[in-house]
Amino acid sequence: LCRFYCDYCDTYLTHDSPSVRKTHCSGRKHKENVKDYYQKWMEEQAQSLIDKTTAAFQQGKIPPTPFSAPPPAGAMIPPPPSI
């Protein structure tokens, strides 16, 4: 018996067929688990970047006023389309 394991939900599906997988992956709980997984990953990435930046600043590798100069062309993040 070959069962499908969903890493996001930490569970085995009772049967491994395309229809069972599709039903599982379209479910509310699975979608929430996927969203939570990537949200946590993004927070970890951001914290890692903050920690690295803080360490570089403390070691004197970054000048005290990094935002005094305008950002290079193309460096701005565009606003979401709803604005």
mmCIF file of N, CA and C in Angstrom:
data_model
loop_
_atom_site.group_PDB
_atom_site.id
_atom_site.type_symbol
_atom_site.label_atom_id
_atom_site.label_comp_id
_atom_site.label_asym_id
_atom_site.label_seq_id
_atom_site.Cartn_x
_atom_site.Cartn_y
_atom_site.Cartn_z
ATOM 1 N N LEU A 1 0.850 -1.189 0.000
ATOM 2 C CA LEU A 1 0.000 0.000 0.000
ATOM 3 C C LEU A 1 0.889 1.245 0.000
ATOM 4 N N CYS A 2 0.749 2.055 -1.017
ATOM 5 C CA CYS A 2 1.544 3.275 -1.142
ATOM 6 C C CYS A 2 0.660 4.464 -0.788
ATOM 7 N N ARG A 3 1.000 5.122 0.314
ATOM 8 C CA ARG A 3 0.202 6.263 0.741
ATOM 9 C C ARG A 3 0.980 7.549 0.522
ATOM 10 N N PHE A 4 0.250 8.601 0.246
ATOM 11 C CA PHE A 4 0.858 9.910 0.009
ATOM 12 C C PHE A 4 0.979 10.657 1.330
ATOM 13 N N TYR A 5 2.168 11.197 1.587
ATOM 14 C CA TYR A 5 2.400 11.979 2.800
ATOM 15 C C TYR A 5 2.421 13.458 2.437
ATOM 16 N N CYS A 6 1.631 14.245 3.138
ATOM 17 C CA CYS A 6 1.602 15.702 2.920
ATOM 18 C C CYS A 6 2.484 16.349 3.986
ATOM 19 N N ASP A 7 3.603 16.927 3.538
ATOM 20 C CA ASP A 7 4.535 17.573 4.465
ATOM 21 C C ASP A 7 3.908 18.773 5.173
ATOM 22 N N TYR A 8 3.070 19.535 4.475
ATOM 23 C CA TYR A 8 2.463 20.723 5.070
ATOM 24 C C TYR A 8 1.511 20.355 6.204
ATOM 25 N N CYS A 9 0.754 19.270 6.007
ATOM 26 C CA CYS A 9 -0.254 18.872 6.988
ATOM 27 C C CYS A 9 0.269 17.814 7.963
ATOM 28 N N ASP A 10 1.473 17.285 7.691
ATOM 29 C CA ASP A 10 2.075 16.257 8.534
ATOM 30 C C ASP A 10 1.114 15.075 8.691
ATOM 31 N N THR A 11 0.604 14.616 7.561
ATOM 32 C CA THR A 11 -0.362 13.517 7.604
ATOM 33 C C THR A 11 -0.272 12.668 6.338
ATOM 34 N N TYR A 12 -0.720 11.432 6.464
ATOM 35 C CA TYR A 12 -0.812 10.534 5.308
ATOM 36 C C TYR A 12 -2.240 10.553 4.793
ATOM 37 N N LEU A 13 -2.390 10.538 3.474
ATOM 38 C CA LEU A 13 -3.720 10.403 2.888
ATOM 39 C C LEU A 13 -4.039 8.914 2.838
ATOM 40 N N THR A 14 -5.297 8.563 3.019
ATOM 41 C CA THR A 14 -5.673 7.151 3.079
ATOM 42 C C THR A 14 -5.385 6.422 1.782
ATOM 43 N N HIS A 15 -5.561 7.091 0.655
ATOM 44 C CA HIS A 15 -5.272 6.483 -0.648
ATOM 45 C C HIS A 15 -4.454 7.470 -1.465
ATOM 46 N N ASP A 16 -3.578 6.942 -2.312
ATOM 47 C CA ASP A 16 -2.790 7.830 -3.170
ATOM 48 C C ASP A 16 -3.326 7.749 -4.590
ATOM 49 N N SER A 17 -4.332 8.568 -4.842
ATOM 50 C CA SER A 17 -4.860 8.669 -6.200
ATOM 51 C C SER A 17 -4.918 10.153 -6.534
ATOM 52 N N PRO A 18 -4.872 10.479 -7.820
ATOM 53 C CA PRO A 18 -4.913 11.899 -8.194
ATOM 54 C C PRO A 18 -6.132 12.631 -7.616
ATOM 55 N N SER A 19 -7.286 11.969 -7.576
ATOM 56 C CA SER A 19 -8.478 12.654 -7.082
ATOM 57 C C SER A 19 -8.400 12.920 -5.579
ATOM 58 N N VAL A 20 -7.820 11.980 -4.828
ATOM 59 C CA VAL A 20 -7.684 12.175 -3.379
ATOM 60 C C VAL A 20 -6.689 13.297 -3.098
ATOM 61 N N ARG A 21 -5.583 13.301 -3.840
ATOM 62 C CA ARG A 21 -4.598 14.372 -3.671
ATOM 63 C C ARG A 21 -5.195 15.730 -4.009
ATOM 64 N N LYS A 22 -5.931 15.785 -5.121
ATOM 65 C CA LYS A 22 -6.530 17.039 -5.559
ATOM 66 C C LYS A 22 -7.519 17.550 -4.516
ATOM 67 N N THR A 23 -8.343 16.650 -3.996
ATOM 68 C CA THR A 23 -9.317 17.026 -2.970
ATOM 69 C C THR A 23 -8.597 17.546 -1.725
ATOM 70 N N HIS A 24 -7.543 16.827 -1.315
ATOM 71 C CA HIS A 24 -6.790 17.245 -0.126
ATOM 72 C C HIS A 24 -6.161 18.622 -0.338
ATOM 73 N N CYS A 25 -5.499 18.797 -1.476
ATOM 74 C CA CYS A 25 -4.763 20.036 -1.742
ATOM 75 C C CYS A 25 -5.670 21.241 -1.968
ATOM 76 N N SER A 26 -6.920 21.000 -2.274
ATOM 77 C CA SER A 26 -7.848 22.120 -2.462
ATOM 78 C C SER A 26 -8.616 22.435 -1.179
ATOM 79 N N GLY A 27 -8.361 21.663 -0.124
ATOM 80 C CA GLY A 27 -9.062 21.867 1.144
ATOM 81 C C GLY A 27 -8.577 23.083 1.911
ATOM 82 N N ARG A 28 -9.479 23.641 2.723
ATOM 83 C CA ARG A 28 -9.178 24.839 3.503
ATOM 84 C C ARG A 28 -8.020 24.624 4.471
ATOM 85 N N LYS A 29 -8.028 23.512 5.183
ATOM 86 C CA LYS A 29 -6.991 23.262 6.188
ATOM 87 C C LYS A 29 -5.603 23.128 5.534
ATOM 88 N N HIS A 30 -5.544 22.412 4.395
ATOM 89 C CA HIS A 30 -4.273 22.266 3.688
ATOM 90 C C HIS A 30 -3.762 23.630 3.230
ATOM 91 N N LYS A 31 -4.645 24.444 2.657
ATOM 92 C CA LYS A 31 -4.242 25.766 2.171
ATOM 93 C C LYS A 31 -3.741 26.641 3.322
ATOM 94 N N GLU A 32 -4.399 26.544 4.488
ATOM 95 C CA GLU A 32 -3.943 27.301 5.664
ATOM 96 C C GLU A 32 -2.553 26.830 6.095
ATOM 97 N N ASN A 33 -2.336 25.509 6.067
ATOM 98 C CA ASN A 33 -1.033 24.966 6.461
ATOM 99 C C ASN A 33 0.074 25.423 5.510
ATOM 100 N N VAL A 34 -0.233 25.460 4.214
ATOM 101 C CA VAL A 34 0.748 25.925 3.222
ATOM 102 C C VAL A 34 1.061 27.400 3.474
ATOM 103 N N LYS A 35 0.014 28.208 3.682
ATOM 104 C CA LYS A 35 0.199 29.643 3.940
ATOM 105 C C LYS A 35 1.029 29.854 5.202
ATOM 106 N N ASP A 36 0.719 29.120 6.265
ATOM 107 C CA ASP A 36 1.460 29.243 7.527
ATOM 108 C C ASP A 36 2.927 28.848 7.350
ATOM 109 N N TYR A 37 3.159 27.792 6.580
ATOM 110 C CA TYR A 37 4.527 27.316 6.337
ATOM 111 C C TYR A 37 5.369 28.408 5.682
ATOM 112 N N TYR A 38 4.827 29.003 4.611
ATOM 113 C CA TYR A 38 5.591 30.021 3.893
ATOM 114 C C TYR A 38 5.663 31.331 4.664
ATOM 115 N N GLN A 39 4.642 31.640 5.458
ATOM 116 C CA GLN A 39 4.680 32.836 6.308
ATOM 117 C C GLN A 39 5.822 32.704 7.314
ATOM 118 N N LYS A 40 5.923 31.529 7.924
ATOM 119 C CA LYS A 40 6.994 31.275 8.896
ATOM 120 C C LYS A 40 8.359 31.352 8.203
ATOM 121 N N TRP A 41 8.448 30.784 7.006
ATOM 122 C CA TRP A 41 9.705 30.817 6.262
ATOM 123 C C TRP A 41 10.119 32.256 5.959
ATOM 124 N N MET A 42 9.166 33.081 5.529
ATOM 125 C CA MET A 42 9.460 34.479 5.212
ATOM 126 C C MET A 42 9.925 35.233 6.464
ATOM 127 N N GLU A 43 9.279 34.960 7.602
ATOM 128 C CA GLU A 43 9.674 35.617 8.846
ATOM 129 C C GLU A 43 11.096 35.211 9.235
ATOM 130 N N GLU A 44 11.426 33.932 9.037
ATOM 131 C CA GLU A 44 12.782 33.464 9.348
ATOM 132 C C GLU A 44 13.806 34.128 8.425
ATOM 133 N N GLN A 45 13.462 34.269 7.139
ATOM 134 C CA GLN A 45 14.367 34.920 6.191
ATOM 135 C C GLN A 45 14.582 36.383 6.576
ATOM 136 N N ALA A 46 13.499 37.060 6.945
ATOM 137 C CA ALA A 46 13.594 38.468 7.337
ATOM 138 C C ALA A 46 14.444 38.609 8.597
ATOM 139 N N GLN A 47 14.219 37.736 9.579
ATOM 140 C CA GLN A 47 14.985 37.815 10.818
ATOM 141 C C GLN A 47 16.464 37.557 10.561
ATOM 142 N N SER A 48 16.751 36.612 9.671
ATOM 143 C CA SER A 48 18.136 36.307 9.322
ATOM 144 C C SER A 48 18.807 37.534 8.695
ATOM 145 N N LEU A 49 18.084 38.214 7.814
ATOM 146 C CA LEU A 49 18.615 39.407 7.162
ATOM 147 C C LEU A 49 18.845 40.519 8.189
ATOM 148 N N ILE A 50 17.907 40.669 9.112
ATOM 149 C CA ILE A 50 18.045 41.670 10.175
ATOM 150 C C ILE A 50 19.270 41.357 11.027
ATOM 151 N N ASP A 51 19.425 40.087 11.399
ATOM 152 C CA ASP A 51 20.570 39.685 12.229
ATOM 153 C C ASP A 51 21.896 39.942 11.512
ATOM 154 N N LYS A 52 21.955 39.604 10.220
ATOM 155 C CA LYS A 52 23.186 39.816 9.448
ATOM 156 C C LYS A 52 23.490 41.305 9.313
ATOM 157 N N THR A 53 22.464 42.099 9.075
ATOM 158 C CA THR A 53 22.647 43.542 8.931
ATOM 159 C C THR A 53 23.109 44.151 10.252
ATOM 160 N N THR A 54 22.494 43.731 11.345
ATOM 161 C CA THR A 54 22.877 44.226 12.675
ATOM 162 C C THR A 54 24.330 43.879 12.974
ATOM 163 N N ALA A 55 24.713 42.639 12.672
ATOM 164 C CA ALA A 55 26.097 42.196 12.920
ATOM 165 C C ALA A 55 27.074 43.013 12.075
ATOM 166 N N ALA A 56 26.741 43.251 10.816
ATOM 167 C CA ALA A 56 27.618 44.028 9.938
ATOM 168 C C ALA A 56 27.742 45.463 10.444
ATOM 169 N N PHE A 57 26.635 46.025 10.898
ATOM 170 C CA PHE A 57 26.643 47.391 11.427
ATOM 171 C C PHE A 57 27.529 47.467 12.672
ATOM 172 N N GLN A 58 27.373 46.478 13.571
ATOM 173 C CA GLN A 58 28.150 46.466 14.812
ATOM 174 C C GLN A 58 29.644 46.279 14.535
ATOM 175 N N GLN A 59 29.973 45.631 13.442
ATOM 176 C CA GLN A 59 31.381 45.428 13.082
ATOM 177 C C GLN A 59 31.933 46.609 12.281
ATOM 178 N N GLY A 60 31.088 47.615 12.059
ATOM 179 C CA GLY A 60 31.540 48.803 11.343
ATOM 180 C C GLY A 60 31.572 48.649 9.838
ATOM 181 N N LYS A 61 30.944 47.595 9.324
ATOM 182 C CA LYS A 61 30.944 47.367 7.872
ATOM 183 C C LYS A 61 29.893 48.202 7.154
ATOM 184 N N ILE A 62 28.951 48.762 7.922
ATOM 185 C CA ILE A 62 27.896 49.586 7.338
ATOM 186 C C ILE A 62 27.989 50.962 7.987
ATOM 187 N N PRO A 63 27.987 52.046 7.189
ATOM 188 C CA PRO A 63 28.045 53.390 7.785
ATOM 189 C C PRO A 63 26.788 53.664 8.615
ATOM 190 N N PRO A 64 26.878 54.545 9.594
ATOM 191 C CA PRO A 64 25.749 54.810 10.495
ATOM 192 C C PRO A 64 24.490 55.325 9.814
ATOM 193 N N THR A 65 24.601 55.952 8.646
ATOM 194 C CA THR A 65 23.406 56.492 7.984
ATOM 195 C C THR A 65 23.213 55.843 6.616
ATOM 196 N N PRO A 66 22.775 54.587 6.594
ATOM 197 C CA PRO A 66 22.638 53.903 5.294
ATOM 198 C C PRO A 66 21.537 54.458 4.413
ATOM 199 N N PHE A 67 20.594 55.249 4.980
ATOM 200 C CA PHE A 67 19.469 55.738 4.184
ATOM 201 C C PHE A 67 19.615 57.205 3.809
ATOM 202 N N SER A 68 20.806 57.776 4.027
ATOM 203 C CA SER A 68 20.986 59.188 3.710
ATOM 204 C C SER A 68 21.076 59.414 2.198
ATOM 205 N N ALA A 69 21.567 58.422 1.470
ATOM 206 C CA ALA A 69 21.664 58.544 0.016
ATOM 207 C C ALA A 69 20.407 57.954 -0.621
ATOM 208 N N PRO A 70 19.978 58.503 -1.757
ATOM 209 C CA PRO A 70 18.798 57.920 -2.417
ATOM 210 C C PRO A 70 19.111 56.498 -2.901
ATOM 211 N N PRO A 71 18.118 55.620 -2.931
ATOM 212 C CA PRO A 71 18.363 54.254 -3.392
ATOM 213 C C PRO A 71 18.719 54.245 -4.877
ATOM 214 N N PRO A 72 19.478 53.258 -5.324
ATOM 215 C CA PRO A 72 19.812 53.190 -6.746
ATOM 216 C C PRO A 72 18.550 53.003 -7.595
ATOM 217 N N ALA A 73 18.624 53.420 -8.850
ATOM 218 C CA ALA A 73 17.473 53.310 -9.753
ATOM 219 C C ALA A 73 17.000 51.862 -9.826
ATOM 220 N N GLY A 74 15.707 51.685 -9.763
ATOM 221 C CA GLY A 74 15.137 50.344 -9.862
ATOM 222 C C GLY A 74 15.090 49.600 -8.542
ATOM 223 N N ALA A 75 15.545 50.225 -7.459
ATOM 224 C CA ALA A 75 15.593 49.535 -6.173
ATOM 225 C C ALA A 75 14.289 49.662 -5.388
ATOM 226 N N MET A 76 13.416 50.547 -5.833
ATOM 227 C CA MET A 76 12.164 50.741 -5.103
ATOM 228 C C MET A 76 11.217 49.568 -5.353
ATOM 229 N N ILE A 77 10.498 49.193 -4.314
ATOM 230 C CA ILE A 77 9.499 48.136 -4.436
ATOM 231 C C ILE A 77 8.195 48.811 -4.865
ATOM 232 N N PRO A 78 7.595 48.349 -5.956
ATOM 233 C CA PRO A 78 6.359 48.989 -6.402
ATOM 234 C C PRO A 78 5.217 48.726 -5.415
ATOM 235 N N PRO A 79 4.288 49.684 -5.291
ATOM 236 C CA PRO A 79 3.159 49.464 -4.380
ATOM 237 C C PRO A 79 2.240 48.372 -4.913
ATOM 238 N N PRO A 80 1.437 47.758 -4.046
ATOM 239 C CA PRO A 80 0.494 46.751 -4.537
ATOM 240 C C PRO A 80 -0.495 47.387 -5.508
ATOM 241 N N PRO A 81 -1.035 46.596 -6.423
ATOM 242 C CA PRO A 81 -1.913 47.157 -7.460
ATOM 243 C C PRO A 81 -3.171 47.816 -6.908
ATOM 244 N N SER A 82 -3.570 47.528 -5.663
ATOM 245 C CA SER A 82 -4.802 48.086 -5.112
ATOM 246 C C SER A 82 -4.662 49.575 -4.765
ATOM 247 N N ILE A 83 -3.429 50.074 -4.696
ATOM 248 C CA ILE A 83 -3.237 51.486 -4.318
ATOM 249 C C ILE A 83 -3.411 52.377 -5.530
#
